[in-house]
Short mmCIF file of C-alpha atoms and ligand atoms in Angstrom, two decimals:
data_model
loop_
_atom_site.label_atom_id
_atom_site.label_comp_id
_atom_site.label_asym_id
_atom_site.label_seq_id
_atom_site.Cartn_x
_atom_site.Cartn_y
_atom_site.Cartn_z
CA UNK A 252 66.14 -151.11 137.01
CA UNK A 253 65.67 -152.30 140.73
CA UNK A 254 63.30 -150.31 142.53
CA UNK A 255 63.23 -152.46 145.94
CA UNK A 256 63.75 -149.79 148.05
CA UNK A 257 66.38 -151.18 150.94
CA UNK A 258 64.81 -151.00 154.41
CA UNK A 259 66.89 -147.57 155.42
CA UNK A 260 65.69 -146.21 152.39
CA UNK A 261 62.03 -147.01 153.60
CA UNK A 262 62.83 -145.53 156.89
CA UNK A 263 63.65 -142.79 155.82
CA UNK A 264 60.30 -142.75 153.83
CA UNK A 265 58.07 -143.67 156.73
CA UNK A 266 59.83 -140.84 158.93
CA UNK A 267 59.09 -138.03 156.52
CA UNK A 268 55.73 -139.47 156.21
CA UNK A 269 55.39 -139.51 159.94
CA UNK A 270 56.25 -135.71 160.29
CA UNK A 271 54.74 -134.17 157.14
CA UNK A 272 51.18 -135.48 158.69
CA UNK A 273 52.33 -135.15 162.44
CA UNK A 274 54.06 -131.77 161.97
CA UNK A 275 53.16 -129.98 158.53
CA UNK A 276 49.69 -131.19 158.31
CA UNK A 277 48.25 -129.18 160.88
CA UNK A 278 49.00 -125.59 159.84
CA UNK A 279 49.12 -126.36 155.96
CA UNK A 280 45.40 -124.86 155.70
CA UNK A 281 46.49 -121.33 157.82
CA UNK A 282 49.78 -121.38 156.63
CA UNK A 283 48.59 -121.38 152.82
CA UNK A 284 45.68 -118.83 153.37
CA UNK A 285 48.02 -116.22 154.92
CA UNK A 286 51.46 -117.08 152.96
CA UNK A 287 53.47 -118.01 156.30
CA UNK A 288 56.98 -119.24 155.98
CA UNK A 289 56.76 -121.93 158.02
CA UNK A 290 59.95 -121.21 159.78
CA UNK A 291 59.57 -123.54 162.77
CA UNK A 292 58.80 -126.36 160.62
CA UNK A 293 61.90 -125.69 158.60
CA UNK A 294 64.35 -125.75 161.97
CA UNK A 295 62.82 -129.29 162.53
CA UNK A 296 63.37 -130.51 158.95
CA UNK A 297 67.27 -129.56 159.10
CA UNK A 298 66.91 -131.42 162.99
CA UNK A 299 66.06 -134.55 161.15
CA UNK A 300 69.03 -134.66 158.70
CA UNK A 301 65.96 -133.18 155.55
CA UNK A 302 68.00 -130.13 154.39
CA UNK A 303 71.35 -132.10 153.72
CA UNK A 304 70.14 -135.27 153.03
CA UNK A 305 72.75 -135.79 150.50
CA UNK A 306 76.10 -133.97 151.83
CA UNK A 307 77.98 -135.97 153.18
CA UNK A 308 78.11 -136.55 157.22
CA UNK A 309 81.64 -134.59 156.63
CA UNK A 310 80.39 -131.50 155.64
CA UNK A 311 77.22 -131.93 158.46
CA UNK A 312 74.59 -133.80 156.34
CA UNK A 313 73.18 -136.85 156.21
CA UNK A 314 74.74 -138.84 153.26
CA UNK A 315 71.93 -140.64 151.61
CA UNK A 316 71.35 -141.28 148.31
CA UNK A 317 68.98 -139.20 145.67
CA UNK A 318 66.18 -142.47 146.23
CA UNK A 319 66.35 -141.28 149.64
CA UNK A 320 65.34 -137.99 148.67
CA UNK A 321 62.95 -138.76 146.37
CA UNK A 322 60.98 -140.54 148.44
CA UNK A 323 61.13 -137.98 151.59
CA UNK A 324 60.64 -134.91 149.13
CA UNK A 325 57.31 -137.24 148.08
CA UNK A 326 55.73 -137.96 151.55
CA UNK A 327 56.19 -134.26 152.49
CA UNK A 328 55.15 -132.46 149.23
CA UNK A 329 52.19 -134.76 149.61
CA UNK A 330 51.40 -132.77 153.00
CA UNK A 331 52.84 -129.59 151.43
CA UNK A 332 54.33 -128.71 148.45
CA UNK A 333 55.53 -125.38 149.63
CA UNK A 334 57.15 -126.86 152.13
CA UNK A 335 58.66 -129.35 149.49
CA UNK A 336 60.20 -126.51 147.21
CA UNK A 337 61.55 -125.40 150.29
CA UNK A 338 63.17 -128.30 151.21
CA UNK A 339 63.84 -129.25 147.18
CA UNK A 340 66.19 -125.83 146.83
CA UNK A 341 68.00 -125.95 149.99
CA UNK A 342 68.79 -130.10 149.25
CA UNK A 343 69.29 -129.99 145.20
CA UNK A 344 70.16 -126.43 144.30
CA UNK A 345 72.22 -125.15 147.22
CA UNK A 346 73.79 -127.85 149.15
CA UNK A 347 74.64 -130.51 146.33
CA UNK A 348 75.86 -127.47 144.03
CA UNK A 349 78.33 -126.54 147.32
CA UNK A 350 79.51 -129.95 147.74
CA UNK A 351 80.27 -130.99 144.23
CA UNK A 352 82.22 -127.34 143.22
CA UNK A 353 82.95 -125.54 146.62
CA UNK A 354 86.09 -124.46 147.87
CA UNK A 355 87.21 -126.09 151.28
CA UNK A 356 86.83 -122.69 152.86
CA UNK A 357 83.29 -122.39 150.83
CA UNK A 358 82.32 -125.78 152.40
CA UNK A 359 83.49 -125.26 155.44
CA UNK A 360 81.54 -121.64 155.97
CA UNK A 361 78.51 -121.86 154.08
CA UNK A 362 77.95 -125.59 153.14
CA UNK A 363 77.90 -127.05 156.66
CA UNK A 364 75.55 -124.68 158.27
CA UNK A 365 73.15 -125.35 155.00
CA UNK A 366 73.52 -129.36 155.14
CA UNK A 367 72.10 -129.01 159.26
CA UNK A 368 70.12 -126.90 158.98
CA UNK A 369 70.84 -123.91 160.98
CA UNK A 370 70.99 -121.37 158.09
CA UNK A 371 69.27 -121.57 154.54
CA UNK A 372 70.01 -121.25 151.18
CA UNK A 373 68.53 -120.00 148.03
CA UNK A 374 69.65 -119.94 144.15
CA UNK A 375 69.26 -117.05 142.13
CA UNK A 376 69.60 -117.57 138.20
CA UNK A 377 66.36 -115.77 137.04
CA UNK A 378 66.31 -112.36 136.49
CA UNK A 379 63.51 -110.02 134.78
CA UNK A 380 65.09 -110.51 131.46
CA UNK A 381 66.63 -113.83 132.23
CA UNK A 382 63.80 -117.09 132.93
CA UNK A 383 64.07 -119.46 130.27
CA UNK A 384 66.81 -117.57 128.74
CA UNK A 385 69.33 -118.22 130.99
CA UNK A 386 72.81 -117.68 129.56
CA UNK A 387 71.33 -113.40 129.27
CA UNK A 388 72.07 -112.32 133.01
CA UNK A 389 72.54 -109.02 133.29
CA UNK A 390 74.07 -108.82 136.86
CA UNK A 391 77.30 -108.06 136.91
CA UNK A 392 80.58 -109.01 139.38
CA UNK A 393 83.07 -106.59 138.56
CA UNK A 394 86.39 -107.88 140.85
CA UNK A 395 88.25 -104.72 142.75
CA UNK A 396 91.11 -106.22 144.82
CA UNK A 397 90.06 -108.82 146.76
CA UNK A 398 86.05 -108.03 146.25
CA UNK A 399 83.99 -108.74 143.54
CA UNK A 400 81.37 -106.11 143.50
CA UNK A 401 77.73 -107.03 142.68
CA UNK A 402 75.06 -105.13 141.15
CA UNK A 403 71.95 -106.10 139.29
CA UNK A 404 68.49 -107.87 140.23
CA UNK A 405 67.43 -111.40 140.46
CA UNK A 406 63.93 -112.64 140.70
CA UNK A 407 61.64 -115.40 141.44
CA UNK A 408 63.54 -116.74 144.40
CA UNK A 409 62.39 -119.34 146.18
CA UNK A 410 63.22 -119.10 149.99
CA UNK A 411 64.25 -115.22 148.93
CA UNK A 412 62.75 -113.70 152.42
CA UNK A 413 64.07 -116.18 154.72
CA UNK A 414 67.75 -117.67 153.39
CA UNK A 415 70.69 -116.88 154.81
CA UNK A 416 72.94 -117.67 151.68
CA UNK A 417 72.47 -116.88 148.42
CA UNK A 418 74.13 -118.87 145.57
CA UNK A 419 74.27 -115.98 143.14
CA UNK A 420 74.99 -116.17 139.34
CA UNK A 421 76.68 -113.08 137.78
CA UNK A 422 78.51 -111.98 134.92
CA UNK A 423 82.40 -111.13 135.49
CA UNK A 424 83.28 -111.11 131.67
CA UNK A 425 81.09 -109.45 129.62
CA UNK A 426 82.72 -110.83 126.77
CA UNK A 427 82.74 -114.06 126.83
CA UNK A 428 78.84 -114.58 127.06
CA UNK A 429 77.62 -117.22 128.85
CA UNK A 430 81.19 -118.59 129.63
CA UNK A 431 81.83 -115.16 131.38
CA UNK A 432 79.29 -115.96 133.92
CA UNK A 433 80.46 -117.06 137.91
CA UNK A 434 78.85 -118.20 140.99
CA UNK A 435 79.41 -116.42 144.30
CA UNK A 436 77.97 -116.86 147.36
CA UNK A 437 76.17 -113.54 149.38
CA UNK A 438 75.21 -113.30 153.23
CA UNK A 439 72.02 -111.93 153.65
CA UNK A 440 73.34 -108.54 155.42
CA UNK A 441 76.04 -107.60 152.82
CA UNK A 442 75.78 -104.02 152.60
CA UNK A 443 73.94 -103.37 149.08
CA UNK A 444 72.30 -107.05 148.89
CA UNK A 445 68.74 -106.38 149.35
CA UNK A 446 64.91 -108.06 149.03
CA UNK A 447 62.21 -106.95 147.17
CA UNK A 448 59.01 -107.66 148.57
CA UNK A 449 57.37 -110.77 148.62
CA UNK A 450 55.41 -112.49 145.74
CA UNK A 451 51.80 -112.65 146.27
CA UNK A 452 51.23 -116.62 144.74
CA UNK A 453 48.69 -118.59 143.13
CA UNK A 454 50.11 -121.88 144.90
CA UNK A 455 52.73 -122.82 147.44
CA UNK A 456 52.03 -119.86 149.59
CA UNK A 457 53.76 -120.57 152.28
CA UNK A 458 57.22 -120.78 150.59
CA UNK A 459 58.58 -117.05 149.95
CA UNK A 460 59.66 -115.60 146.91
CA UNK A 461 60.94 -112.73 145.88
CA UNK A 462 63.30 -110.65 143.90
CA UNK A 463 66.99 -109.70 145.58
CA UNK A 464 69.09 -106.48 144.45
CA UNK A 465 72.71 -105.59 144.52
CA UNK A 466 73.89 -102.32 144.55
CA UNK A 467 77.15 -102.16 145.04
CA UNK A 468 77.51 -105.43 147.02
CA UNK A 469 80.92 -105.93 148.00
CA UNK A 470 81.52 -109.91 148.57
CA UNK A 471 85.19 -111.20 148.69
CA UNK A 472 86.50 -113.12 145.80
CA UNK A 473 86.94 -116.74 148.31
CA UNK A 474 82.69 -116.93 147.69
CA UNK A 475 83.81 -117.84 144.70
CA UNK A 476 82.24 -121.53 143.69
CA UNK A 477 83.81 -123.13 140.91
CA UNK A 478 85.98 -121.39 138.31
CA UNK A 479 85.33 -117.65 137.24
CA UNK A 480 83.56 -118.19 133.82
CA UNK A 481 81.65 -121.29 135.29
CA UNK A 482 78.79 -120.20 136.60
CA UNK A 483 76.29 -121.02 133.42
CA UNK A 484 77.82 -124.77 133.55
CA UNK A 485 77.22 -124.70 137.53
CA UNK A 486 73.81 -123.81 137.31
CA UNK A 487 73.23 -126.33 134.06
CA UNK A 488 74.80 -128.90 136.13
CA UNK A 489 73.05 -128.66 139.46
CA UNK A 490 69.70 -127.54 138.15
CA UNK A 491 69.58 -131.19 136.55
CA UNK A 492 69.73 -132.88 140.51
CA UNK A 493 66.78 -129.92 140.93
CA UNK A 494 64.72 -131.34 138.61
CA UNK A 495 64.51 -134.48 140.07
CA UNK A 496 63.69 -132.48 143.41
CA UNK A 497 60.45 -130.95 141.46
CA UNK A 498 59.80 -134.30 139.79
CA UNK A 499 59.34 -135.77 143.51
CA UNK A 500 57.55 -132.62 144.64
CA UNK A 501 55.35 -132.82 141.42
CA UNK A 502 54.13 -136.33 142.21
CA UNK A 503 53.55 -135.79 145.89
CA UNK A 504 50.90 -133.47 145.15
CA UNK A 505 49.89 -136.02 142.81
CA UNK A 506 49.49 -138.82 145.06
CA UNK A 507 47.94 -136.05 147.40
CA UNK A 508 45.27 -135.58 144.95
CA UNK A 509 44.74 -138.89 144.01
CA UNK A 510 43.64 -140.14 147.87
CA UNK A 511 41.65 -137.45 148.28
CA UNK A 512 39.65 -138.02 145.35
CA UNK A 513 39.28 -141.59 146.10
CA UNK A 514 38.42 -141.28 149.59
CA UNK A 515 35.67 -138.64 148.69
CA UNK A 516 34.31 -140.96 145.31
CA UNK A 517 34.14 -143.53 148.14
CA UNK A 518 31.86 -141.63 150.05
CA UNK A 519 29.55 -139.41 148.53
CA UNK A 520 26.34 -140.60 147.39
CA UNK A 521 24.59 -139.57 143.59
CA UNK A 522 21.60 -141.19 141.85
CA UNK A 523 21.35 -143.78 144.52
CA UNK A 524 25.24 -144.70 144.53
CA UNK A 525 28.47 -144.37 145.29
CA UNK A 526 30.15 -141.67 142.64
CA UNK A 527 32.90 -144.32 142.69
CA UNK A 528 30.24 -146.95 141.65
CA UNK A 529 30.01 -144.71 137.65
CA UNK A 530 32.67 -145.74 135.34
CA UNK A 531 33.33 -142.06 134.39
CA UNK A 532 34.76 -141.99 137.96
CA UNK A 533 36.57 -144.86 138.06
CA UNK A 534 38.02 -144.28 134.84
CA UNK A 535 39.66 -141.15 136.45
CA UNK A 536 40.64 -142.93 139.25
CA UNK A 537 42.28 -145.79 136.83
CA UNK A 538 44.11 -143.10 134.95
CA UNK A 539 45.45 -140.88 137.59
CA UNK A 540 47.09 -143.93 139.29
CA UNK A 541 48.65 -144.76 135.96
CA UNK A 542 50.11 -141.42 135.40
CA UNK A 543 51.35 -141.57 139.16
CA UNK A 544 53.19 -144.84 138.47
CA UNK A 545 54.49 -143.88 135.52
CA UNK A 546 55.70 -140.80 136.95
CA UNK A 547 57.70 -142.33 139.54
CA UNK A 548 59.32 -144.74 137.24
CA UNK A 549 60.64 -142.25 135.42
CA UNK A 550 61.82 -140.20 138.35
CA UNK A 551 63.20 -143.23 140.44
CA UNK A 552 65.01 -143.89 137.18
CA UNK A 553 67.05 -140.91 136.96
CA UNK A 554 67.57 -140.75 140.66
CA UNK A 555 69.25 -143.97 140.35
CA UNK A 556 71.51 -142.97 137.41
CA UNK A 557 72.54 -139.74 139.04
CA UNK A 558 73.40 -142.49 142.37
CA UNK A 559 75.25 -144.43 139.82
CA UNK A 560 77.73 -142.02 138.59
CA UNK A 561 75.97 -141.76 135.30
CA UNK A 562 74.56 -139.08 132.96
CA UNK A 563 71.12 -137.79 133.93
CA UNK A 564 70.52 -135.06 132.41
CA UNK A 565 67.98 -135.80 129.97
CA UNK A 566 66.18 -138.70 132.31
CA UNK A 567 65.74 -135.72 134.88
CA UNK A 568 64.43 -133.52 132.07
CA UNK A 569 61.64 -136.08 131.20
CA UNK A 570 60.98 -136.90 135.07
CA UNK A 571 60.10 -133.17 136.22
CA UNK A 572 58.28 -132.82 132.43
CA UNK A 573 55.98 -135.91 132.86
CA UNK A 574 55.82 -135.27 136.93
CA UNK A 575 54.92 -131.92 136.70
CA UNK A 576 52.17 -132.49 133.71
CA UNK A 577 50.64 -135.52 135.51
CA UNK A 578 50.68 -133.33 138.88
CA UNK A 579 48.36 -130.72 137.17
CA UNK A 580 45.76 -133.29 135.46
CA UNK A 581 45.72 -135.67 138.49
CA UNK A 582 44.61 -132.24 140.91
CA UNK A 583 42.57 -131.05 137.99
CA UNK A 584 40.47 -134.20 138.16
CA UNK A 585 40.74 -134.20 141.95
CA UNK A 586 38.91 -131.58 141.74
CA UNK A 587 36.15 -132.37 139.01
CA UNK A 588 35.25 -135.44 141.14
CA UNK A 589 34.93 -133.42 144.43
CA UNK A 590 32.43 -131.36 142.17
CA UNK A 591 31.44 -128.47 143.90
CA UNK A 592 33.19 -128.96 146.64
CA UNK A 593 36.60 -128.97 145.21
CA UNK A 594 36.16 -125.37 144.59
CA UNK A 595 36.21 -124.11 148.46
CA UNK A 596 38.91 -124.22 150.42
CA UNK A 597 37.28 -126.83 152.79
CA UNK A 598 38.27 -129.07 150.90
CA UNK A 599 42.67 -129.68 150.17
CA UNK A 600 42.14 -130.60 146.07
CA UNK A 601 41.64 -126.70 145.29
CA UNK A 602 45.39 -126.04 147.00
CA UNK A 603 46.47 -129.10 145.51
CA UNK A 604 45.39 -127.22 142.01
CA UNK A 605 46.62 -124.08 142.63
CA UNK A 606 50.59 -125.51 144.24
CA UNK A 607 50.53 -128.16 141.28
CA UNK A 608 51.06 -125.50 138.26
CA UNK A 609 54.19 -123.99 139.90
CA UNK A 610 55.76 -127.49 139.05
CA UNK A 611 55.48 -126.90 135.22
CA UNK A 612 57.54 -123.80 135.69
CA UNK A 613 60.08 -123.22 138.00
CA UNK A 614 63.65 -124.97 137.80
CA UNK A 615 63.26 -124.72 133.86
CA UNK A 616 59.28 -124.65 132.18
CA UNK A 617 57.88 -128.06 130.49
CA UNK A 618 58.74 -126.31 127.21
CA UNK A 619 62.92 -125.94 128.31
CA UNK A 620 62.55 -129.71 129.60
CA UNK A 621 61.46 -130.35 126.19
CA UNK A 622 64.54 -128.35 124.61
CA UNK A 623 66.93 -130.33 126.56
CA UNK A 624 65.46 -133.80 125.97
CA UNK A 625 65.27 -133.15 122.08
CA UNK A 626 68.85 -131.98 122.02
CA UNK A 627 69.57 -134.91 123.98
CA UNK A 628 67.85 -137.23 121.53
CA UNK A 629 69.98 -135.21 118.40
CA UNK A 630 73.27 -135.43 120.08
CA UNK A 631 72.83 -139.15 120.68
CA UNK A 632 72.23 -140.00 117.21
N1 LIG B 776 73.02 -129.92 131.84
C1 LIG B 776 74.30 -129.52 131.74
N2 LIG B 776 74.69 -128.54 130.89
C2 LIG B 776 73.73 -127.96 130.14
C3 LIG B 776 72.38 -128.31 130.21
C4 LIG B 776 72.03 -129.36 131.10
N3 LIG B 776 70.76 -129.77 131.24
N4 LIG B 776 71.68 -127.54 129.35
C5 LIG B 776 72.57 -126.71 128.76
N5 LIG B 776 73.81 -126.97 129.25
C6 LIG B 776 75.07 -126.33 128.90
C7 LIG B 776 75.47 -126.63 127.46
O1 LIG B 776 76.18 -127.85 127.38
C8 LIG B 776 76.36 -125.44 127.14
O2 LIG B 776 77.62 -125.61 127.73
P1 LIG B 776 78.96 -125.10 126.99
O3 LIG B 776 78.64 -123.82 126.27
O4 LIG B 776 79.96 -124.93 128.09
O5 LIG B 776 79.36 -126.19 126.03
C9 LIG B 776 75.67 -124.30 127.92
O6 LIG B 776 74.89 -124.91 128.93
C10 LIG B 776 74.78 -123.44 127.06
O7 LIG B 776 73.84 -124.30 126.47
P2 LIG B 776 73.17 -123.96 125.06
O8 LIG B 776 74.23 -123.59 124.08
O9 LIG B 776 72.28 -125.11 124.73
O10 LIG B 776 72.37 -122.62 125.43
P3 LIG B 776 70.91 -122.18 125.07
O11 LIG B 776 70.81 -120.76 125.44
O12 LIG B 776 70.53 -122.58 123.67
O13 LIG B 776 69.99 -123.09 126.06
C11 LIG B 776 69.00 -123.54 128.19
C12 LIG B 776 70.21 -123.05 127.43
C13 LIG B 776 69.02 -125.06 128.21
C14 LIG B 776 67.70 -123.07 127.59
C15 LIG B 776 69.16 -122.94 129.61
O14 LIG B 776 69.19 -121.54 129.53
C16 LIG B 776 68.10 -123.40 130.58
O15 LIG B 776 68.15 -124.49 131.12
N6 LIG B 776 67.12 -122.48 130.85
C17 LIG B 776 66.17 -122.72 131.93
C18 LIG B 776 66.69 -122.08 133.19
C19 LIG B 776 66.05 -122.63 134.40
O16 LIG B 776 65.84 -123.84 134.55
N7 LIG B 776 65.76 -121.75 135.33
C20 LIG B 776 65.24 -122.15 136.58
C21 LIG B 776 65.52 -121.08 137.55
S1 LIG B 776 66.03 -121.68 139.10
C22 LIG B 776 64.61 -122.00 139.95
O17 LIG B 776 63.53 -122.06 139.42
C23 LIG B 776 64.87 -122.31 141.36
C24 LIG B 776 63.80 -122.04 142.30
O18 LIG B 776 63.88 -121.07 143.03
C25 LIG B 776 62.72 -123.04 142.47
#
């Protein structure tokens, strides 16, 4: 596989670079401590073509490819991973699911304000009794007329506080199990669509999260997406492009963790040396920048096969599984060579800790990764 990145590609890299340390960087420490959306920072992402990166300019976005994104959901999870899995939802999750199994009118409406920028999106799957197991979503979209009418709860929403549009997964056939479930699209505003309060995080503070209701929500049947009865394969589908979002995010923190605990190793002085003079550092150092490599390999890999046309499913399974593991032991050792000092918040390693773990989780845990790469592995045989 060809990773020579073509020169727009690069440019799009050094520009997210440019404004994650110009723009992000500088209330990433306040932002975290008091878990503020960074709202401004997300009107000049969708100004600079970041929340549509791969719509097409027809439906308002920017029409790169998923390398693209990868490498600008890199550069600014490196700044700020909450600000990644903001980004990450709105790109993957929302926009790409609109544009591959919208409705003209769906596009149109929802899809083109997304891929700007001027509203945002969320995606809500989970629910208290539905994480891992998916396909056992209890809210339900009973049609009346020209409404379906929504009622249940979703939770662990990324972007739940502050989206505009909500790409909602509910059951309209009991029945038929997980081939009964639909997507529809809700306006924040729809009389009976409400938020629960706001989760009070470990890591990426600064994105929101939080659960959603529906009582009663009345939302006519053209929000539709897809098929009635397709919702569980939607979700499948375009939680596969997510994972390749997380893998990127994953390994920005990564890389994040890596230069700071070079640059400190560098710097501070033990028994008479450099820490980066023992081997026990260096040997840390070596490692992590293995695991980083690796992890983009992988990654870049099953960006390029989703580019392609091909199946991906199982590459972006073992991206966001290795990403997300790598993320967690490259901050952990971030930390244990910052000593001390990697347990206060003046230094960035102990953030870089506490956003990494989300990455193991959300958009399908390291232990669902696992299900789908083994199944993978049976059918192909
Ligand atoms: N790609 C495409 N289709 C897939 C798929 C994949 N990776 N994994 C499963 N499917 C399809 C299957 O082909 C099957 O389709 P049909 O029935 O139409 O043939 C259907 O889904 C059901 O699959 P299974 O029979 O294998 O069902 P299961 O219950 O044994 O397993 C699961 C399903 C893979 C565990 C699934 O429930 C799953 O992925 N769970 C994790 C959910 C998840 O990732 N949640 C993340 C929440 S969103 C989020 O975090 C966003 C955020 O805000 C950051």
């Amino acid at each position: 596989m060809n990773f020579n990145f073509t020169d727009d590609q690069l440019m799009i890299k050094e520009t997210a670079r440019e404004f994650a340390v110009g723009e992000i960087a500088p209330s990433s420490v306040e932002r975290d401590i008091n878990a503020q959306f960074p709202s401004d920072i997300v009107k000049k992402l969708g100004e600079l073509g970041f929340l549509g990166m791969m719509v097409s300019p027809e439906y308002g976005g920017a029409g790169l490819d998923t390398i693209s994104y990868v490498l600008a959901m890199i550069e600014i999870s490196k700044v700020d991973a909450s600000v990644g899995v903001i980004m990450s939802v709105n790109n993957s999750l929302v926009c790409h699911g609109l544009e591959e199994y919208g409705s003209d009118y769906i596009k149109e409406k929802y899809l083109v304000p997304m891929a700007k920028g001027e509203k945002l999106g969320a995606f809500a799957l989970s629910e208290p009794e539905a994480g891992s197991d998916a396909t056992k979503q209890k809210t339900t979209a009973d049609k009346d007329g020209e409404f379906f009418v929504l009622n249940g709860i979703k939770n662990w929403i990324t972007n739940g506080h502050s989206a505009d549009y909500f790409v909602v997964m509910a059951t309209t056939d009991k029945e038929k199990g997980h081939h009964g479930i639909s997507t529809i699209v809700v306006e924040n505003g729809t009389p009976g669509f409400g938020r629960g309060k706001k989760e009070d995080k470990l890591g990426i503070r600064s994105s929101d999260t939080s659960s959603l209701t529906f009582e009663s929500c009345k939302v006519p049947v053209k929000n539709l997406v897809w098929e009635e009865g397709k919702g569980f394969n939607f979700a499948m589908n375009i939680l596969n492009g997510g994972r390749i979002g997380i893998a990127s995010q994953a390994i920005g923190i990564a890389e994040a963790s890596f230069d700071a605990a070079l640059k400190y190793a560098k710097q501070r002085k033990a028994f008479g040396s450099h820490i980066s003079d023992f081997q026990a550092i260096q040997f840390k150092l070596a490692d992590m920048a293995v695991k980083i490599e690796a992890a983009k390999a992988l990654t870049f890999r099953a960006a390029a096969l989703k580019d392609a046309g091909k199946k991906y499913f199982k590459e972006a399974a073992m991206a966001k599984l290795y990403s997300s593991k790598i993320a967690v032991e490259c901050a952990l050792d971030a930390v244990q060579i910052h000593g001390g000092y990697g347990y206060v918040r003046e230094y960035l390693v102990e953030r870089y800790l506490r956003d990494s773990k989300i990455t193991e989780i959300y958009e399908g845990t390291s232990e669902i990764q696992k299900m789908v790469i083994a199944r993978a592995l049976l059918d192909e045989k």
